[in-house]
XYZ file of C-alpha atoms in Angstrom:
374
model
C -0.043 -0.007 0.009
C 0.963 3.632 -0.590
C 1.490 5.702 2.453
C 1.837 9.475 2.622
C 4.684 10.866 4.593
C 4.229 13.992 6.881
C 6.392 16.040 4.410
C 4.182 15.115 1.616
C 1.128 15.960 3.507
C 2.587 19.374 4.409
C 3.525 20.058 0.862
C 0.053 19.134 -0.367
C -1.679 21.391 2.302
C 0.680 24.202 1.325
C -0.295 23.826 -2.318
C -3.996 23.812 -1.416
C -3.636 26.859 0.700
C -1.738 28.819 -2.030
C -4.473 27.911 -4.419
C -7.037 29.259 -2.089
C -5.206 32.423 -1.523
C -4.684 32.868 -5.268
C -8.323 32.396 -5.807
C -9.193 34.723 -3.059
C -7.007 37.302 -4.542
C -8.474 36.857 -8.107
C -12.034 37.312 -6.594
C -10.837 40.450 -4.658
C -9.399 42.009 -7.752
C -12.542 41.207 -9.845
C -14.779 42.678 -7.227
C -12.604 45.888 -7.175
C -12.563 46.055 -10.995
C -16.318 45.733 -11.209
C -16.787 48.502 -8.381
C -14.590 50.879 -10.389
C -16.510 50.190 -13.548
C -19.736 50.996 -11.659
C -18.199 54.098 -10.278
C -17.124 55.179 -13.655
C -20.577 54.470 -15.058
C -19.322 51.850 -17.462
C -22.228 49.473 -16.925
C -22.012 47.602 -20.255
C -18.366 46.651 -19.746
C -19.142 45.749 -16.095
C -22.004 43.411 -17.232
C -19.856 41.752 -19.817
C -16.830 41.200 -17.470
C -19.122 39.778 -14.777
C -20.704 37.385 -17.250
C -17.136 36.214 -18.241
C -16.108 35.770 -14.557
C -19.444 34.200 -13.758
C -20.269 36.977 -11.167
C -23.189 39.090 -10.471
C -23.180 42.870 -11.565
C -25.853 44.639 -9.686
C -26.706 48.389 -10.240
C -29.708 50.286 -9.392
C -30.965 53.846 -8.754
C -29.744 53.752 -5.188
C -26.410 52.762 -6.269
C -26.364 55.414 -8.912
C -27.271 58.193 -6.501
C -24.738 56.971 -3.908
C -22.007 56.674 -6.480
C -22.753 60.130 -7.889
C -22.527 61.764 -4.493
C -19.187 60.054 -3.841
C -17.792 61.253 -7.195
C -18.816 64.997 -6.529
C -17.091 64.670 -3.046
C -13.853 63.175 -4.764
C -13.513 64.772 -8.079
C -13.678 68.298 -9.386
C -16.866 69.310 -11.126
C -17.465 71.491 -14.109
C -19.765 73.596 -12.214
C -17.318 74.141 -9.339
C -14.925 76.214 -11.330
C -16.299 79.723 -10.495
C -16.295 78.875 -6.694
C -12.703 77.720 -7.021
C -11.524 80.783 -8.914
C -13.085 83.079 -6.106
C -11.989 80.893 -3.328
C -8.432 80.857 -4.382
C -8.320 84.486 -5.719
C -7.110 83.476 -9.132
C -8.748 86.389 -10.775
C -7.426 89.370 -9.174
C -3.925 88.802 -8.354
C -2.897 91.789 -6.096
C -5.546 94.056 -7.310
C -8.412 93.185 -4.885
C -11.975 92.702 -5.749
C -15.377 93.906 -4.662
C -18.707 92.054 -4.029
C -20.122 92.972 -7.440
C -17.171 91.481 -9.194
C -17.364 88.340 -7.228
C -21.132 88.013 -7.636
C -20.818 88.592 -11.377
C -18.003 86.251 -12.044
C -19.927 83.503 -10.064
C -22.969 84.031 -12.234
C -20.965 84.192 -15.537
C -18.838 81.011 -14.737
C -21.734 78.806 -13.493
C -23.655 79.501 -16.687
C -20.596 78.760 -18.879
C -21.651 75.898 -21.191
C -19.603 72.894 -21.661
C -17.599 73.604 -24.857
C -18.659 72.164 -28.093
C -16.323 70.555 -30.507
C -14.888 73.138 -32.978
C -14.520 71.580 -36.494
C -14.290 74.295 -38.979
C -12.284 77.331 -39.609
C -14.809 80.040 -38.745
C -15.580 78.342 -35.544
C -11.869 78.057 -34.643
C -11.421 81.865 -35.250
C -14.449 82.743 -33.194
C -13.581 80.329 -30.390
C -9.882 81.812 -30.238
C -11.230 85.262 -30.022
C -13.637 84.419 -27.140
C -10.779 82.721 -25.262
C -8.462 85.509 -25.645
C -11.103 88.171 -24.661
C -13.967 86.787 -22.475
C -17.315 88.273 -23.048
C -18.121 90.333 -19.976
C -20.499 93.359 -20.000
C -19.228 94.637 -16.638
C -16.670 97.269 -17.200
C -14.753 96.929 -13.984
C -14.544 93.145 -14.048
C -13.658 93.166 -17.781
C -10.798 95.372 -17.144
C -9.486 93.209 -14.451
C -9.703 90.159 -16.485
C -7.747 91.971 -19.355
C -5.016 93.018 -17.073
C -4.137 89.594 -15.799
C -1.349 87.548 -17.297
C -2.781 85.556 -20.190
C -2.240 81.881 -19.104
C -3.506 79.140 -21.362
C -3.434 75.476 -20.425
C -3.469 72.801 -23.115
C -3.785 69.102 -23.458
C -4.360 66.583 -26.132
C -6.233 63.291 -26.387
C -5.632 60.499 -29.024
C -6.345 56.992 -29.877
C -4.170 54.107 -31.129
C -5.954 54.288 -34.549
C -4.059 57.602 -35.458
C -0.518 58.634 -35.139
C -1.546 62.221 -34.359
C -3.982 63.698 -31.952
C -7.718 63.228 -31.914
C -8.368 66.462 -29.826
C -6.536 69.583 -28.612
C -7.914 71.303 -25.688
C -7.021 75.028 -24.741
C -8.201 76.897 -21.798
C -7.773 80.070 -19.825
C -9.520 80.237 -16.340
C -12.525 81.784 -18.090
C -12.927 79.852 -21.493
C -12.132 76.535 -22.661
C -12.180 75.466 -26.382
C -12.076 71.862 -27.763
C -10.262 71.693 -31.220
C -11.251 68.830 -33.715
C -7.717 68.531 -35.121
C -8.414 65.614 -37.540
C -11.362 67.521 -38.999
C -9.658 70.902 -39.329
C -6.578 69.348 -40.805
C -8.163 67.786 -43.776
C -9.182 70.823 -45.451
C -6.964 73.767 -46.630
C -9.316 76.476 -44.742
C -9.040 74.313 -41.672
C -5.281 73.681 -41.724
C -4.686 77.336 -42.509
C -6.925 78.417 -39.574
C -4.894 75.913 -37.282
C -1.625 77.554 -38.462
C -2.857 81.069 -37.877
C -4.207 80.271 -34.317
C -2.756 77.172 -32.772
C 0.453 77.140 -34.697
C 1.274 80.784 -33.898
C 0.309 80.269 -30.222
C 2.526 77.369 -29.741
C 5.427 79.269 -31.687
C 5.116 82.312 -29.539
C 4.230 84.522 -32.519
C 0.554 84.977 -31.823
C 1.014 88.632 -30.820
C 3.428 91.202 -32.506
C 3.880 93.493 -29.609
C 6.339 93.107 -26.744
C 3.470 92.330 -24.305
C 3.316 88.778 -25.753
C 5.790 87.995 -23.156
C 2.903 88.335 -20.625
C 1.387 85.112 -22.077
C 2.226 81.616 -20.702
C 1.203 78.386 -22.415
C 1.355 75.317 -20.082
C 0.511 71.630 -20.277
C 1.428 68.708 -18.051
C 4.046 66.240 -19.223
C 3.862 67.747 -22.767
C 6.463 65.755 -24.680
C 3.885 63.275 -26.149
C 1.274 66.057 -26.631
C 3.719 68.019 -28.855
C 4.920 64.959 -30.601
C 1.182 63.867 -31.453
C 0.327 67.304 -32.642
C 3.351 67.335 -35.005
C 2.508 64.038 -36.301
C -1.208 64.823 -36.943
C -1.872 64.046 -40.587
C -3.002 67.105 -42.580
C -3.202 68.715 -45.868
C -0.427 71.289 -46.210
C -1.815 74.910 -46.259
C -0.009 77.280 -48.753
C 2.452 79.549 -47.028
C 1.759 83.290 -47.640
C 5.232 84.899 -47.617
C 5.733 88.321 -46.447
C 2.368 88.294 -44.801
C 1.776 88.803 -41.104
C -1.358 89.005 -39.148
C -1.526 92.337 -37.192
C -2.599 90.742 -33.815
C -1.416 92.458 -30.771
C -2.419 92.421 -27.059
C -4.046 95.920 -27.739
C -6.201 94.682 -30.453
C -7.343 91.688 -28.490
C -8.155 93.619 -25.507
C -10.140 96.115 -27.583
C -12.030 93.316 -29.253
C -10.855 94.157 -32.598
C -8.461 91.279 -33.150
C -9.134 88.983 -36.072
C -7.420 85.861 -37.719
C -7.798 86.470 -41.415
C -5.769 84.756 -44.002
C -4.573 87.691 -46.047
C -4.334 87.683 -49.802
C -1.238 89.117 -51.544
C -1.185 92.468 -52.907
C -2.667 91.577 -56.496
C -5.082 89.042 -54.995
C -2.991 86.264 -56.737
C -2.972 82.665 -56.148
C -1.115 81.699 -52.975
C 2.512 80.322 -53.172
C 2.667 76.595 -53.752
C 5.185 76.425 -50.844
C 3.521 74.473 -47.920
C 4.173 72.883 -44.553
C 2.397 71.433 -41.580
C 0.375 73.903 -39.490
C 2.667 73.263 -36.550
C 5.906 73.744 -38.462
C 6.705 77.078 -36.839
C 7.729 75.110 -33.703
C 6.463 74.795 -30.104
C 9.004 76.909 -28.230
C 6.175 78.794 -26.431
C 4.983 75.635 -24.661
C 6.139 74.940 -20.983
C 5.677 71.877 -18.955
C 3.659 72.749 -15.749
C 5.590 70.011 -13.840
C 8.722 72.125 -13.959
C 6.814 74.941 -12.284
C 5.269 72.702 -9.763
C 8.729 71.386 -8.894
C 9.783 75.028 -8.000
C 6.855 75.639 -5.697
C 8.315 77.205 -2.540
C 5.218 76.824 -0.503
C 6.318 73.303 0.697
C 9.512 71.777 1.668
C 11.892 71.101 -1.161
C 15.178 69.317 -1.409
C 18.319 70.549 -2.867
C 19.194 68.929 -6.197
C 22.113 70.202 -8.262
C 21.765 73.768 -6.897
C 18.005 73.896 -7.485
C 15.111 73.010 -5.334
C 12.782 70.099 -6.094
C 9.382 69.969 -4.355
C 9.649 66.751 -2.537
C 5.845 66.259 -2.029
C 4.929 66.979 -5.597
C 7.599 65.459 -7.530
C 6.433 62.447 -9.575
C 2.748 63.034 -9.008
C 0.210 62.950 -11.861
C -2.125 65.808 -12.843
C -5.056 64.484 -10.765
C -2.987 64.215 -7.623
C -1.516 67.778 -8.081
C -4.996 69.048 -8.553
C -5.943 67.467 -5.211
C -2.890 68.965 -3.627
C -3.586 72.570 -4.742
C -7.445 72.548 -4.746
C -8.659 69.718 -2.584
C -10.125 67.433 -5.184
C -8.849 65.125 -7.808
C -9.559 64.939 -11.577
C -11.813 62.102 -12.768
C -9.773 60.166 -15.229
C -12.535 57.512 -16.059
C -12.567 58.978 -19.713
C -8.803 59.008 -20.343
C -9.001 55.815 -22.409
C -12.111 56.482 -24.295
C -12.486 56.785 -28.015
C -11.142 60.190 -28.927
C -11.279 59.857 -32.606
C -14.786 58.820 -32.592
C -17.588 61.471 -33.284
C -19.510 62.867 -31.674
C -17.740 63.165 -28.387
C -19.958 62.317 -25.460
C -20.943 64.876 -22.640
C -18.536 63.210 -20.243
C -15.591 63.241 -22.596
C -15.988 66.992 -23.415
C -16.056 67.769 -19.609
C -13.160 65.550 -18.980
C -11.097 67.232 -21.781
C -11.868 70.758 -20.973
C -11.019 70.322 -17.196
C -7.649 68.870 -18.163
C -6.629 71.856 -19.981
C -8.287 74.275 -17.582
C -6.570 72.809 -14.590
C -3.144 73.554 -15.951
C -4.194 77.183 -16.383
C -5.590 77.066 -12.759
C -2.573 75.617 -11.087
C -0.020 77.865 -12.830
C -2.247 80.947 -12.088
C -2.301 79.915 -8.395
C 1.434 79.492 -8.384
C 2.085 83.053 -9.717
C -0.845 84.613 -7.801
C 0.340 83.228 -4.404
C 3.904 84.090 -5.395
C 5.029 80.491 -4.919
C 7.241 80.821 -8.081
C 9.033 83.437 -9.742
C 7.463 84.644 -12.992
C 9.965 85.129 -15.648
């Protein structure tokens, strides 16, 4: 007869326990994954995974209400921007404010629509104008807005089906725009409009006057964003040589700035020379992470003669948002289909907030004098 030794029994018991632990770990991971899908309102995906794993996926109106309340407590919401601007003093810098300014700003911001997708040349020109000069009937508030440094946050979204970007987001703390890069890039008018607005913004040639140094364009971990923008497929718009758009900070502030594509003196056909709408370069774009690392409001560590913020170094944009404003960014839409049209409501909110928060964080840093503004 075959007999089992003590060592063999111990080995078998250990293998059985390891298997139970492994199964328990798998179940725990699956329960967590389903709960995260439920929180992200990805119910179709949750149900499919639950079926594959032979598990239940339960979701009802009570769960929906509870999850929504938790999300609002955890993540920054679109309709919270005006309160955040007022609470943090992002608008007035050192100029102060009065109750009428605060009240009007709150009303204006709370009624700001979630930006629609800009897909044509005329729409891009109009959106740029509105971003550079927010529409505000109150003279006092309008003057204060105009005299703040022009801080523009940016971000991009893309998919694996395209080497370029599927979406470009630009935002001041007052106005966000969503730019349909693939649609605009596929027509001469659209690509030309991109060059005259986005191209000049990133090249630092949007304004002719010396006050252009008062503008800051910031994104977060921008290397891939800039690479994607440059690789975006497009028709090459003709280059009009010896032509320059007379855009200055004065014309922007007066509301007279435009972004026309001027014809040459004899109304002749444009030059056959052409290039990508971003070919003027991206030297005006700065990485917000480098400014966050210089934040002197928290303890830093010396590193080669400079100071690196030890608390924020290595954090993503969502965690940095939590540090500066008390709530994280909701990243549940990050891997959604960004080349698919139309974009969903949640995609547009996610995209706009990503660019807006870059402008807001940088504005807070310079407003609170936590970094030096060059």
